[in-house]
Every structure is written in C-alpha cells, then in structure tokens.
PDB file of C-alpha atoms and ligand atoms in Angstrom:
ATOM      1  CA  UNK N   1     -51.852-173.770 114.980  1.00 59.00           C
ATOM      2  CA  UNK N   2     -48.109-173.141 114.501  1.00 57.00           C
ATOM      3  CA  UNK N   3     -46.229-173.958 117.858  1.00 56.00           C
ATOM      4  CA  UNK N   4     -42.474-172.253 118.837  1.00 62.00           C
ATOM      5  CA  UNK N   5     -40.882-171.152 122.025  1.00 68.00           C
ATOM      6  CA  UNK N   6     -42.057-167.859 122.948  1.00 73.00           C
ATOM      7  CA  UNK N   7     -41.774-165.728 125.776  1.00 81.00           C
ATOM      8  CA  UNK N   8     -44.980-163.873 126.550  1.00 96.00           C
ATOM      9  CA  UNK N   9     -48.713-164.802 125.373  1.00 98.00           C
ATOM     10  CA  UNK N  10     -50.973-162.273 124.220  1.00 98.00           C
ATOM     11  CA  UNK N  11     -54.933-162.191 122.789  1.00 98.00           C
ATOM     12  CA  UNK N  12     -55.926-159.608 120.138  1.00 98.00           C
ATOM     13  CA  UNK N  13     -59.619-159.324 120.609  1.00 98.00           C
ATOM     14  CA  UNK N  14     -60.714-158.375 116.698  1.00 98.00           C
ATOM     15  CA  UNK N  15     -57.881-159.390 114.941  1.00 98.00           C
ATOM     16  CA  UNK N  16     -58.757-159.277 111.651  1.00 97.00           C
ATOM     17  CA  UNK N  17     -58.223-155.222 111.010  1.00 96.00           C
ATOM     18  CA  UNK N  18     -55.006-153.913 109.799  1.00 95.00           C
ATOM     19  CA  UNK N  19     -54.111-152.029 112.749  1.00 96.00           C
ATOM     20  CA  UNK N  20     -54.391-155.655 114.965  1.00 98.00           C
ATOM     21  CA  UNK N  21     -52.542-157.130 111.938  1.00 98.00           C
ATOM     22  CA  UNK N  22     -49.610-154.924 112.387  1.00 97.00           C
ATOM     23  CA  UNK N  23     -49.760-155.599 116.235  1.00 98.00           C
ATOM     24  CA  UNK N  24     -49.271-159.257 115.536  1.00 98.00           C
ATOM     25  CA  UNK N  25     -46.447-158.753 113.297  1.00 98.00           C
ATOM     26  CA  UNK N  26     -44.649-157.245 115.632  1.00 98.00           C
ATOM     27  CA  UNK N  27     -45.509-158.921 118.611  1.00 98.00           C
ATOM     28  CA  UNK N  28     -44.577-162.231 116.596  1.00 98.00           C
ATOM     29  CA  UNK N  29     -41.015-160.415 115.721  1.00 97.00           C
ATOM     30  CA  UNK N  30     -40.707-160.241 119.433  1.00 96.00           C
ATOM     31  CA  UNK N  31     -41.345-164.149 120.178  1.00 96.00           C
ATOM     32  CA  UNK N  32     -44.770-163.303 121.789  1.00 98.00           C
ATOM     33  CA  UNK N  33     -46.952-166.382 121.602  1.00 97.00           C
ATOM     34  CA  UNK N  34     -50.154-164.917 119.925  1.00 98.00           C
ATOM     35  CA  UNK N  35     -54.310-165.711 120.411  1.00 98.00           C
ATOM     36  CA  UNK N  36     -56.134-164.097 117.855  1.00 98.00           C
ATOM     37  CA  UNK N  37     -59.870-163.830 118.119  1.00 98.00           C
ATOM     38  CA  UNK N  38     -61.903-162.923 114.914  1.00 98.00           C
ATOM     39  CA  UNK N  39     -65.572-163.913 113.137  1.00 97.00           C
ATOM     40  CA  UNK N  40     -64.031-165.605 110.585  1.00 97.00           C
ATOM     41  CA  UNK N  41     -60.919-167.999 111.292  1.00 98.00           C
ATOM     42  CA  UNK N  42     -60.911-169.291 107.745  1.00 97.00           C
ATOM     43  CA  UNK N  43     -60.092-166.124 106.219  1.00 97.00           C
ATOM     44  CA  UNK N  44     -57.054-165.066 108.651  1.00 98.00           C
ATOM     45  CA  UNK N  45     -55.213-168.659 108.433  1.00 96.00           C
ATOM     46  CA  UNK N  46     -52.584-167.089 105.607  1.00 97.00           C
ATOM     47  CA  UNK N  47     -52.010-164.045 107.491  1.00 98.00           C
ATOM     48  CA  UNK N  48     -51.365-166.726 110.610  1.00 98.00           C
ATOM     49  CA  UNK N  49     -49.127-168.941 108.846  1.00 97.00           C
ATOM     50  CA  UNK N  50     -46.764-165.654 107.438  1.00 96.00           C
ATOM     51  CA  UNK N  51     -46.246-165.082 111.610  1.00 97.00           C
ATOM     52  CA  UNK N  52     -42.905-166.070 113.300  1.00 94.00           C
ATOM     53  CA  UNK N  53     -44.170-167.456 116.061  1.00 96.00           C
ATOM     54  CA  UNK N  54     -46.768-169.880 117.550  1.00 97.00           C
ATOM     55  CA  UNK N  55     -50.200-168.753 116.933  1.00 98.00           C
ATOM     56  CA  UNK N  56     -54.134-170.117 117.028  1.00 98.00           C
ATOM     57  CA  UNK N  57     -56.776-168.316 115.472  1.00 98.00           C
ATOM     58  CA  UNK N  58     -60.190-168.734 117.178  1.00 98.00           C
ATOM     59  CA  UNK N  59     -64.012-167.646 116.401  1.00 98.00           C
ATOM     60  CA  UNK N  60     -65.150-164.581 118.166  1.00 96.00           C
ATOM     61  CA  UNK N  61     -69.260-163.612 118.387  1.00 96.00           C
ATOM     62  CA  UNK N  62     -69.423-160.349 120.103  1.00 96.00           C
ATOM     63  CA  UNK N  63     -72.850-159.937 119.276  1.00 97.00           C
ATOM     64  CA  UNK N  64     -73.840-162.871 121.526  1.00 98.00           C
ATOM     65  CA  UNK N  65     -72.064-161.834 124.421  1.00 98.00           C
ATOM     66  CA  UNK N  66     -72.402-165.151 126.107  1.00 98.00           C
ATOM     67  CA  UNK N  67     -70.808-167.021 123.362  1.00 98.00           C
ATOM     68  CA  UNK N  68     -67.999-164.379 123.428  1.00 98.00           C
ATOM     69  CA  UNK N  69     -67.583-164.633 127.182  1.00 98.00           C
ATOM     70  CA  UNK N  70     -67.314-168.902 126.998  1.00 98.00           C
ATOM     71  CA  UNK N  71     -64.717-168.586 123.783  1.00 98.00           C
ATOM     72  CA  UNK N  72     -62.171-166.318 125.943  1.00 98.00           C
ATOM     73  CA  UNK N  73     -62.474-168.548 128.827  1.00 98.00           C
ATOM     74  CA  UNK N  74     -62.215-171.636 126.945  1.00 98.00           C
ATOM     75  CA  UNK N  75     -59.078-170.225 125.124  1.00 98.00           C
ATOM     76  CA  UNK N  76     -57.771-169.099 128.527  1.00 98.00           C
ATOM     77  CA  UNK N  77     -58.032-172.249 129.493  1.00 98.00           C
ATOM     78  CA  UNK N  78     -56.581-174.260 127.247  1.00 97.00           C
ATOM     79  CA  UNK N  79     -53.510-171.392 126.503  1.00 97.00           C
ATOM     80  CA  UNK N  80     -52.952-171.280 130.453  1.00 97.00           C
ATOM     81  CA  UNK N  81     -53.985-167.444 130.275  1.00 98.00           C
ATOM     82  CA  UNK N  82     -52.335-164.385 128.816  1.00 98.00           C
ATOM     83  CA  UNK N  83     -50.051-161.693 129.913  1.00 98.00           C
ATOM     84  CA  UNK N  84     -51.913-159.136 127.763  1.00 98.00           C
ATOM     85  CA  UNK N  85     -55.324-159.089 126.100  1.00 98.00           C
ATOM     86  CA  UNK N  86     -55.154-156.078 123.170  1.00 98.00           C
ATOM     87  CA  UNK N  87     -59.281-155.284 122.503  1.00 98.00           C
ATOM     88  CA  UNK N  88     -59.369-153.963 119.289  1.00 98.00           C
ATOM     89  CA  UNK N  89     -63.426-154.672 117.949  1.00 98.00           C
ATOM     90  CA  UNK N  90     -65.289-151.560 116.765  1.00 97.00           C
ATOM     91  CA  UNK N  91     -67.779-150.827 114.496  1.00 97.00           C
ATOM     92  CA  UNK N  92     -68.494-146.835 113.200  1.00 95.00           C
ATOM     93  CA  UNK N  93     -70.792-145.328 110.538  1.00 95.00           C
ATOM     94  CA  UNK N  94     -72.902-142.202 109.454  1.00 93.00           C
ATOM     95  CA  UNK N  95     -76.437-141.791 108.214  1.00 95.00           C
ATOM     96  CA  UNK N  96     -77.481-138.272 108.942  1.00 93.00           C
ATOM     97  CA  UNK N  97     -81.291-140.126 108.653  1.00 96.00           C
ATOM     98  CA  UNK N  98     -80.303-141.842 112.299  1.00 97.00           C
ATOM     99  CA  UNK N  99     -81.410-144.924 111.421  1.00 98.00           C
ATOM    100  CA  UNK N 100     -81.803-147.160 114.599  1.00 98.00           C
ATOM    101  CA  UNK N 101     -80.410-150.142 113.343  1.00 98.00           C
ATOM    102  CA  UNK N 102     -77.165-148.124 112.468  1.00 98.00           C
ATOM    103  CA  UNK N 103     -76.937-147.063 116.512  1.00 98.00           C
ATOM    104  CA  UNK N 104     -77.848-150.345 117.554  1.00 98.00           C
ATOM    105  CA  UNK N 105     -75.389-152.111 115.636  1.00 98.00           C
ATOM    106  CA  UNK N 106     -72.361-149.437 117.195  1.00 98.00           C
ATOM    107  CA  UNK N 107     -73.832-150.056 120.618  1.00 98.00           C
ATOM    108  CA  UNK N 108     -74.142-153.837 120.480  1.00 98.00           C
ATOM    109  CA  UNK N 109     -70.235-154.306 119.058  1.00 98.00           C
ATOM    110  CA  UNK N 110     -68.533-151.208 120.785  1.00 98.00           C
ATOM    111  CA  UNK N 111     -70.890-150.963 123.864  1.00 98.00           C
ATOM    112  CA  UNK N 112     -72.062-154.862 125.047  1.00 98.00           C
ATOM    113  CA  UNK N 113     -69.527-156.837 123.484  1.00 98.00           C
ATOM    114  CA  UNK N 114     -66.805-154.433 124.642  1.00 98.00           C
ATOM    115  CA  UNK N 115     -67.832-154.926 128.024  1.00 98.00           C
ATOM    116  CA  UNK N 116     -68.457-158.109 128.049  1.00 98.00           C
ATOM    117  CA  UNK N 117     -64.960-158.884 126.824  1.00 98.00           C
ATOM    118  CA  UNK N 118     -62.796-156.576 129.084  1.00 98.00           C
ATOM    119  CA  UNK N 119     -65.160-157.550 132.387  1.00 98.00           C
ATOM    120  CA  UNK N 120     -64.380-161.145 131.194  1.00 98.00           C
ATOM    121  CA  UNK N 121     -61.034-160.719 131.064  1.00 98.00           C
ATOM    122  CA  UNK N 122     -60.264-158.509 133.979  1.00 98.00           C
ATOM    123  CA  UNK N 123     -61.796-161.484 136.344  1.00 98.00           C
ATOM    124  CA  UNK N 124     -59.929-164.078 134.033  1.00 98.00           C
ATOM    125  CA  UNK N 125     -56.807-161.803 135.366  1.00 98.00           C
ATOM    126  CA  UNK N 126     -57.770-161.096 138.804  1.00 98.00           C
ATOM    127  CA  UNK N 127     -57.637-164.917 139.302  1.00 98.00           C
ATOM    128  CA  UNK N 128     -54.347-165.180 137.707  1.00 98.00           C
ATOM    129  CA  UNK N 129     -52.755-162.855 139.348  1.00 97.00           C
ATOM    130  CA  UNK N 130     -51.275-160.166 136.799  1.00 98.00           C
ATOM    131  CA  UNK N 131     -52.072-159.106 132.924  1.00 98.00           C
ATOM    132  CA  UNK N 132     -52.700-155.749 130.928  1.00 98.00           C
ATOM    133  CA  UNK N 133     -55.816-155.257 129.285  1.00 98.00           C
ATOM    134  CA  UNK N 134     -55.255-152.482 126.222  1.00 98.00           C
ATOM    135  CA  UNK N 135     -58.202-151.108 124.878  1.00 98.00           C
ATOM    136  CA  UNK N 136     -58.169-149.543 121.113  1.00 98.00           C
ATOM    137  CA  UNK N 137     -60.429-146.365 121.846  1.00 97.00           C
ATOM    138  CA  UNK N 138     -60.667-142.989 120.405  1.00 96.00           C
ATOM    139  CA  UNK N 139     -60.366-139.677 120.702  1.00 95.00           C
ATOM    140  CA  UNK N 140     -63.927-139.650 119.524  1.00 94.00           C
ATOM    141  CA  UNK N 141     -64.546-140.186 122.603  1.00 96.00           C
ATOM    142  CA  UNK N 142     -63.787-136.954 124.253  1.00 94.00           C
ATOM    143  CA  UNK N 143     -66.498-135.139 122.662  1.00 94.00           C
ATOM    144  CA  UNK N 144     -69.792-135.535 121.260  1.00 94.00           C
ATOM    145  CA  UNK N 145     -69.860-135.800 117.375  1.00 92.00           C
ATOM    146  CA  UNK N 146     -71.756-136.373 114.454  1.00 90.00           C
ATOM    147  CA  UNK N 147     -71.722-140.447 114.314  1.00 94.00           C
ATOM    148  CA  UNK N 148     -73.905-139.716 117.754  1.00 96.00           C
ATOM    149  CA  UNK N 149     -73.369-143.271 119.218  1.00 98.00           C
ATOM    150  CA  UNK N 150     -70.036-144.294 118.072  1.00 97.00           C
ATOM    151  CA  UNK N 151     -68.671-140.539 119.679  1.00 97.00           C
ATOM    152  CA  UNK N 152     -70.184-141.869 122.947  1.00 98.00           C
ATOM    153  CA  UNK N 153     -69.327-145.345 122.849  1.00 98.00           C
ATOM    154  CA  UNK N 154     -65.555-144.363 122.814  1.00 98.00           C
ATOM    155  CA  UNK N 155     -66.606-142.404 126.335  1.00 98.00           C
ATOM    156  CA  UNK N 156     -68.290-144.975 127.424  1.00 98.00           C
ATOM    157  CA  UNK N 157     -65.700-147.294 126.650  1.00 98.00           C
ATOM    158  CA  UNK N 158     -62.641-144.910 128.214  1.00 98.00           C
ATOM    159  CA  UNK N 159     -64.483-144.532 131.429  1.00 98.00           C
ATOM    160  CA  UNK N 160     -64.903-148.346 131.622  1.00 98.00           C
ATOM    161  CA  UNK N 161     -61.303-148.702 131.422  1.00 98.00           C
ATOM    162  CA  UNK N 162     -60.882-145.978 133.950  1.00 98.00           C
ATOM    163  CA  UNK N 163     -63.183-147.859 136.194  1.00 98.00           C
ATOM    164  CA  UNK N 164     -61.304-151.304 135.825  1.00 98.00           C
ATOM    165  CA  UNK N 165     -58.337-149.220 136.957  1.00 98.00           C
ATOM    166  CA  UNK N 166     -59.456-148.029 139.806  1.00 98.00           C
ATOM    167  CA  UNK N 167     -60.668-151.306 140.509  1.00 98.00           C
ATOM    168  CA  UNK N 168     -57.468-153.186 140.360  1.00 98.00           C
ATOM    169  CA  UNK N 169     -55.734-150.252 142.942  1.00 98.00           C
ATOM    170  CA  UNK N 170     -58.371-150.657 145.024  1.00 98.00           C
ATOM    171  CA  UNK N 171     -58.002-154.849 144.818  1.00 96.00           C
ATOM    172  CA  UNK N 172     -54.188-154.244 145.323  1.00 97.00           C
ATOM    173  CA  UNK N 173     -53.789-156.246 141.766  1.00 97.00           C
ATOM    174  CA  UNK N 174     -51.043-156.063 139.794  1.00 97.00           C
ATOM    175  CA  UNK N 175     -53.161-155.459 136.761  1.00 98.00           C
ATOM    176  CA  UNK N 176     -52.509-152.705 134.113  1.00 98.00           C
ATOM    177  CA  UNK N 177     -55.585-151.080 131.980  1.00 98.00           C
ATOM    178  CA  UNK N 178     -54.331-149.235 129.272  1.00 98.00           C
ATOM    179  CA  UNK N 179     -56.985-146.808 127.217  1.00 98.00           C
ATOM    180  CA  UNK N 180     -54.943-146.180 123.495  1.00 98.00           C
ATOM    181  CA  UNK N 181     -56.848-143.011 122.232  1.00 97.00           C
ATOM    182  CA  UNK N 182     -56.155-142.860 118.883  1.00 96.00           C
ATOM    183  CA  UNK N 183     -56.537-140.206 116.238  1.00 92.00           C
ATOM    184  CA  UNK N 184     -57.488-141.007 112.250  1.00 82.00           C
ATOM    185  CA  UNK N 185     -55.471-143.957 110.800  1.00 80.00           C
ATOM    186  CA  UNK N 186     -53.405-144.557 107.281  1.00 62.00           C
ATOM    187  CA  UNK N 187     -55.318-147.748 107.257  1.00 53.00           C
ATOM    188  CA  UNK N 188     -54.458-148.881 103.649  1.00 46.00           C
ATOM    189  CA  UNK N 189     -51.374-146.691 103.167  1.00 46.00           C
ATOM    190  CA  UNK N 190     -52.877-145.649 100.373  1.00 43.00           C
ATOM    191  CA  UNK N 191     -53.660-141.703 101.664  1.00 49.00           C
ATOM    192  CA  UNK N 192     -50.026-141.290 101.221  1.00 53.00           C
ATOM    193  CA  UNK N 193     -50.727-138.374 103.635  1.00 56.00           C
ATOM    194  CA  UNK N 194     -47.627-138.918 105.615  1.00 55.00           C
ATOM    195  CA  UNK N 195     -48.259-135.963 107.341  1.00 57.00           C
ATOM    196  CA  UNK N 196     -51.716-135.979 109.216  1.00 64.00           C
ATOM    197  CA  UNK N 197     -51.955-139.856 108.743  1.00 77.00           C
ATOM    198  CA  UNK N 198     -48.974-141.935 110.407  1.00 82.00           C
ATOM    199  CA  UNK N 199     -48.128-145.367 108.663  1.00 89.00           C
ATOM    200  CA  UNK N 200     -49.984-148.575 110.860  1.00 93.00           C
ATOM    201  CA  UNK N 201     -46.112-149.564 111.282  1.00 95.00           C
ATOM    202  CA  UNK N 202     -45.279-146.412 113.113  1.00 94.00           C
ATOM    203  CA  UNK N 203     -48.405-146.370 115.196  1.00 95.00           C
ATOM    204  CA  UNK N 204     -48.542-150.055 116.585  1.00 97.00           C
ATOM    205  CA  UNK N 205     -45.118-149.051 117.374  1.00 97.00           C
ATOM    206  CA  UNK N 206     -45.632-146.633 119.499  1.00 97.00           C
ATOM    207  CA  UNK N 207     -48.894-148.597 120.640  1.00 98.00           C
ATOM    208  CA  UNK N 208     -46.103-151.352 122.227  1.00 98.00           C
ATOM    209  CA  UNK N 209     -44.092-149.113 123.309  1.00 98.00           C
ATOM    210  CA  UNK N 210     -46.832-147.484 125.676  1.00 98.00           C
ATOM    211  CA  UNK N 211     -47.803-150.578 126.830  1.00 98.00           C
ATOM    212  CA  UNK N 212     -44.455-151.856 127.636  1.00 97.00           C
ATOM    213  CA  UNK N 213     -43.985-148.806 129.996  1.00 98.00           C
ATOM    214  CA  UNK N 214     -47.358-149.686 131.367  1.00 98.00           C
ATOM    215  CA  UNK N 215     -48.964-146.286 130.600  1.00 98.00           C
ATOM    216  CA  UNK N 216     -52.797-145.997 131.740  1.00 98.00           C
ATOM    217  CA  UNK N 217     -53.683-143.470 128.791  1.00 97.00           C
ATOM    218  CA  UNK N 218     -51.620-142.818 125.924  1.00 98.00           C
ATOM    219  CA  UNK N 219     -52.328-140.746 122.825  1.00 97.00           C
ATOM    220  CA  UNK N 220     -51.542-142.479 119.228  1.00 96.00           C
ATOM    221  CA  UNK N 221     -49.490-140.874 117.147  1.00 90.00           C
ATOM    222  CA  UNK N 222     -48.336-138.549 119.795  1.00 92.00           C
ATOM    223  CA  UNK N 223     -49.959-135.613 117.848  1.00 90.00           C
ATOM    224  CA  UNK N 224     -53.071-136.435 118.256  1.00 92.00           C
ATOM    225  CA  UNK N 225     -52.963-135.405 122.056  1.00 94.00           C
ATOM    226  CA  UNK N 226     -53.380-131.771 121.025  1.00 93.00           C
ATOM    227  CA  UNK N 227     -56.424-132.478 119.074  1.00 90.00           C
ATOM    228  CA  UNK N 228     -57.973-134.053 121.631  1.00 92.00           C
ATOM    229  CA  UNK N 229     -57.105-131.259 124.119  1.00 92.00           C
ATOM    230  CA  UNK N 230     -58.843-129.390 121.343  1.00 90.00           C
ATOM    231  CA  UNK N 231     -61.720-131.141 120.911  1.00 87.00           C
ATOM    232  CA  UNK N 232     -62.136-131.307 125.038  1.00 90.00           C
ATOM    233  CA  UNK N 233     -61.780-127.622 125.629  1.00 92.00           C
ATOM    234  CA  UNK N 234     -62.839-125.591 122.121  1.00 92.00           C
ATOM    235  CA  UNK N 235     -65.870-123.858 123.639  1.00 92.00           C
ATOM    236  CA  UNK N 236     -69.409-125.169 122.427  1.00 90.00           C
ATOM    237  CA  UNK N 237     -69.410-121.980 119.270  1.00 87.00           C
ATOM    238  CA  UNK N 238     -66.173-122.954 118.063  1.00 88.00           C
ATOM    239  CA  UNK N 239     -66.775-126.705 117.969  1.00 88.00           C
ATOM    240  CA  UNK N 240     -70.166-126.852 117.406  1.00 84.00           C
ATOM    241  CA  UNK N 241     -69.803-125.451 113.439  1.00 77.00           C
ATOM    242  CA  UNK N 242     -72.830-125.849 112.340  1.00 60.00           C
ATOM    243  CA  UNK N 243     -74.808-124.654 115.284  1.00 57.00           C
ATOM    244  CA  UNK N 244     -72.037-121.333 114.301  1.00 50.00           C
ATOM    245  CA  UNK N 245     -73.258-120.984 110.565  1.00 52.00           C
ATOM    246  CA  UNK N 246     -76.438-121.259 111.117  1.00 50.00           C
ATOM    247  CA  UNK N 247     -76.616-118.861 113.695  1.00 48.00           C
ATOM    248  CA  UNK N 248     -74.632-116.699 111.155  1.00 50.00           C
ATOM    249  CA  UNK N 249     -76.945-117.456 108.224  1.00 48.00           C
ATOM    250  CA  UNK N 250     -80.269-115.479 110.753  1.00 43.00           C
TER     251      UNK N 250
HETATM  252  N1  LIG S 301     -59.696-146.225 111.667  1.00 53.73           N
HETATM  253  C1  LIG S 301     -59.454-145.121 112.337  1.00 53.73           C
HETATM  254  O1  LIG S 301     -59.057-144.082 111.778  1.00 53.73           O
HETATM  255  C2  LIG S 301     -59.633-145.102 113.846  1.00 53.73           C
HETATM  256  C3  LIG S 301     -59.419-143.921 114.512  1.00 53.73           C
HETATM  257  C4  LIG S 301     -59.553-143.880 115.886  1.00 53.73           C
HETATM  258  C5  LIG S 301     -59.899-145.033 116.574  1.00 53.73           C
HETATM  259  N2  LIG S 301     -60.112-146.195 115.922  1.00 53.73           N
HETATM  260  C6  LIG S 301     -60.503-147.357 116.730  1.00 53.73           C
HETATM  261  O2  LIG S 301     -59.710-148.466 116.435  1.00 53.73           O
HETATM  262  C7  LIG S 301     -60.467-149.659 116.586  1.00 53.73           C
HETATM  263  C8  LIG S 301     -60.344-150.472 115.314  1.00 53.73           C
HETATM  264  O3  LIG S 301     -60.745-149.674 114.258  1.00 53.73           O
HETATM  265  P1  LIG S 301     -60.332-149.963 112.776  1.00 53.73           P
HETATM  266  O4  LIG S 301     -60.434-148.721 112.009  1.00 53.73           O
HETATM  267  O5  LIG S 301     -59.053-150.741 112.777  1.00 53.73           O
HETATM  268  O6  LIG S 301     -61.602-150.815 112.348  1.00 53.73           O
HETATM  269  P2  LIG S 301     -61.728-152.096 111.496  1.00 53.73           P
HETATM  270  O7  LIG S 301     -60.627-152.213 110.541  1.00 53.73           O
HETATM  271  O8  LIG S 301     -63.120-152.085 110.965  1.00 53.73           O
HETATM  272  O9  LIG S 301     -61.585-153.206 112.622  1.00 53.73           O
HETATM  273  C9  LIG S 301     -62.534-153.422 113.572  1.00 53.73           C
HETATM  274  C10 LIG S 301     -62.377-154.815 114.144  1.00 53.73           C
HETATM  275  O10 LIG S 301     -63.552-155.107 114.884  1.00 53.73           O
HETATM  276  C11 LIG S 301     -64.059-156.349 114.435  1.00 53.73           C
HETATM  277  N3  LIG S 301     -65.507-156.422 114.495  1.00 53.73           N
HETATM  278  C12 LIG S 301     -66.391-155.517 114.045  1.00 53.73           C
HETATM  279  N4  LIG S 301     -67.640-155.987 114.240  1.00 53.73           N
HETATM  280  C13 LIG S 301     -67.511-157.211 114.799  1.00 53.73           C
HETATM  281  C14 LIG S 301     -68.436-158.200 115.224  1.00 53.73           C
HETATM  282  N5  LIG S 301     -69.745-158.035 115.109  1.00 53.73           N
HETATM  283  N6  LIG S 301     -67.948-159.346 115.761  1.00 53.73           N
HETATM  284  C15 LIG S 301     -66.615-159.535 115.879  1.00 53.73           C
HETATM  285  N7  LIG S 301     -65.683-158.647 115.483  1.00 53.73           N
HETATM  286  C16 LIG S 301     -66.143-157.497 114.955  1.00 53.73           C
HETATM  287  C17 LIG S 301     -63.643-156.430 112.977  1.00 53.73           C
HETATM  288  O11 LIG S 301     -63.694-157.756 112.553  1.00 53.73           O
HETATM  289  P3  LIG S 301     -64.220-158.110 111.077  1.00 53.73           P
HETATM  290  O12 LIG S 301     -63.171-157.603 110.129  1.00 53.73           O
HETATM  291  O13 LIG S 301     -64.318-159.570 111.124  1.00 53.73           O
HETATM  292  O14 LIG S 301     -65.548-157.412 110.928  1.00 53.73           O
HETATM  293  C18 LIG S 301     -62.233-155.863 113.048  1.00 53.73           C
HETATM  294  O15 LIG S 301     -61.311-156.834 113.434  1.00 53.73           O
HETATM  295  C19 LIG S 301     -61.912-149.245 116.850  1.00 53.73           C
HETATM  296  O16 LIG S 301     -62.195-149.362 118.204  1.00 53.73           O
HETATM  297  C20 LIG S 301     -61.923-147.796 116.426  1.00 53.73           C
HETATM  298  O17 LIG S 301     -62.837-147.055 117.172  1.00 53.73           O
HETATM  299  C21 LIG S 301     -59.988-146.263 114.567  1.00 53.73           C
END
C-alpha cells in the first residue's frame, strides 16, 4: 500500500477493467485516496504502484456474497469509510442456445453481488452520515435485448439505485445514488472509431464530472441519451427487427 496526503477516499468496486482503471487515474491526479476491490490483487499491484496517490488493493468475491459483504466492511473499517464507492462489476455474454449457466453466471455477478455490494454500502453510509454510491449501468437496461439476462439485469440494477434514492430522501440522508448509463465503450482504443466510440479518457471524464455535480442519472458520452430515448420509445415493430423480417418473409 502506497500512503500520501489525500483529500477524499474513494472504493472502485471491480477495479480491474479499463474503464475503473481510467477512473483511478484520474481520481489519483486529483489526490483522492483510492480502495480498489478486484479477484485478483496480485495482478493489479503495477497498475497500483504507477498511481499518484495512496492506494490498497484488496480481494473481492462477488460470487459469495457474504465474503463480499465482510471484505467492504472490513476495508471500511480499517480506511475509516469512504466518501464515494464507484460499483463497476459486470459480467455480459451471448449464446443464442440460452445456456443456463451463461444466465446464471450474469445474474449471480450483475444481479446478487450487485446488490449485495450497494445494500452493503448504503448502510455502511447511512451510519456515517454522507457518501455517493455510483453505479456503472447501461443503457441495456432500458429495453429488453438479445443477451436476455444481462438487458434485464441493467433494469434491475437502475431501479435498485432508484430505490436507494428514494430511500435516502425519505431517511433525510445526505446520501447521493448516482445510476451512470452508459452506451458502447472504446475499451482498448483500438476501434479507432472516434466517432460512435468515445476514448475511456473522455468518458471517465465526464463520469467525474457528473458525479461531482451530484447528478442522480447521467448518460455517458452525452450521445448516448438519444439512443436510449430510442431504444425506450421505438415502438415494439421498429425495435423488435427480427420479429419485422420475419413477419415480412410470410
Ligand atoms: N463495455 C461496454 O461497452 C459497456 C457498455 C455499457 C455498459 N457497460 C457496463 O460497464 C460495466 C463494466 O463493464 P466493462 O465493459 O468495463 O467490463 P469488464 O472490462 O469486463 O469489467 C467488469 C469488471 O467486473 C469484474 N468482475 C466480473 N466478474 C467478477 C466476479 N465474479 N468477481 C469479481 N469481479 C468480477 C471484472 O473483474 P475481473 O477482470 O477480475 O474479471 C471487471 O473489473 C458493466 O456493468 C457493464 O454493464 C459496459
């Protein structure tokens, strides 16, 4: 663990992806102390070390939601808590065979371990008095899709976030949930597709800059806001395409 002055202390729940990577880089350029959670420590100690500012990388288990639950309070502990908790875990994949193990395996990571994690967190808040929670969600989630359980898990995992909102106004806490819907990545760079996929730089950019003005629900890269709008509102003929050719094909 490196140590340094910072000002702020934040968790990144899944911090092994380059989109959390990014995060951390710039969180670290702005001296925020950083937790990062992932299944294998070893392997994220270099990227650690190349950070500007004092950070600990810890184990994570999602799939034993338990474990999970007892490594975030034990690092809240021991850290004194955190003024914002970034989830970014996820899992997605297609098999148009629907093999169950495929849907389990989306459900268990971006269903149960999701919850567990923000409903640990939330509390871990509520009794200190303040945070942000951010959860990395999609715009997946607006619609039904063809990778049947990841589509829903992104609603599921939006209107969890809404709930949790609604929560802390009702509790009167002065804790912010913030659901980043996000539209197709430039994970690698390597698309070069400047156009339809924004750098990671430019979009855990704007990420920060959401959460810094608190914002419940933003769309990343801006965008992607009219897609979703899109995908919400085409009308079942239009957005259902193949139920459309094959009804053309009779
Ligand atoms: N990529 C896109 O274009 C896109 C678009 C819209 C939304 N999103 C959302 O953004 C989030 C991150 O996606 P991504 O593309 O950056 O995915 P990613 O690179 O695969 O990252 C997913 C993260 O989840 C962690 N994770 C997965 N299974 C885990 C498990 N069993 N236990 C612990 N950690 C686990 C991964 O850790 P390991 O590396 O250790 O497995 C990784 O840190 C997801 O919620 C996704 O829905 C992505």
């Amino acid at each position: 663990m490196t140590t340094v002055d910072t000002a702020a202390t934040a968790m990144i729940i899944g911090a092994s992806s380059s989109l959390s990577k990014e995060l951390a880089r710039q969180l670290a350029n702005q001296n925020v102390k950083l937790i990062l959670f992932v299944q294998q420590p070893e392997a994220m100690q270099s990227f650690a070390a190349e950070l500007n500012t004092s950070v600990e990388v810890l184990p994570l288990s999602i799939l034993m939601p338990d474990t999970a639950i007892s490594q975030i309070k034990q690092a809240w502990q021991q850290h004194e808590g955190a003024h914002l908790v970034i989830i970014n875990t996820g899992v997605n994949g297609y098999d148009s065979s629907l093999p169950w193990e495929l849907e389990q395996g989306i459900i268990n990571v971006n269903v149960m371990g999701f919850t567990a994690i923000s409903n640990c967190v939330f509390k871990l808040m509520k009794e200190q008095g303040y945070g942000q929670i951010a959860a990395i969600n999609s715009i997946a989630g607006q619609r039904g899709g063809p990778s049947m359980a990841y589509h829903a898990s992104k609603a599921y995992a939006a209107n969890y976030m809404q709930g949790l909102s609604m929560h802390a106004q009702r509790l009167k806490l002065p804790i912010t949930i913030s659901d980043i819907q996000l539209g197709l990545l430039d994970k690698a760079a390597l698309q070069q597709n400047r156009f339809l996929l924004p750098p990671l730089e430019k979009v855990a950019k704007q990420i920060l800059t959401a959460l810094q003005k608190g914002k419940r629900r933003v769309y990343v890269t801006k965008r992607w806001r009219v897609v979703a709008w899109l995908n919400r509102y085409l009308p079942e003929y239009i957005y259902n395409t193949r139920h459309w050719k094959s009804k053309k094909k009779k």
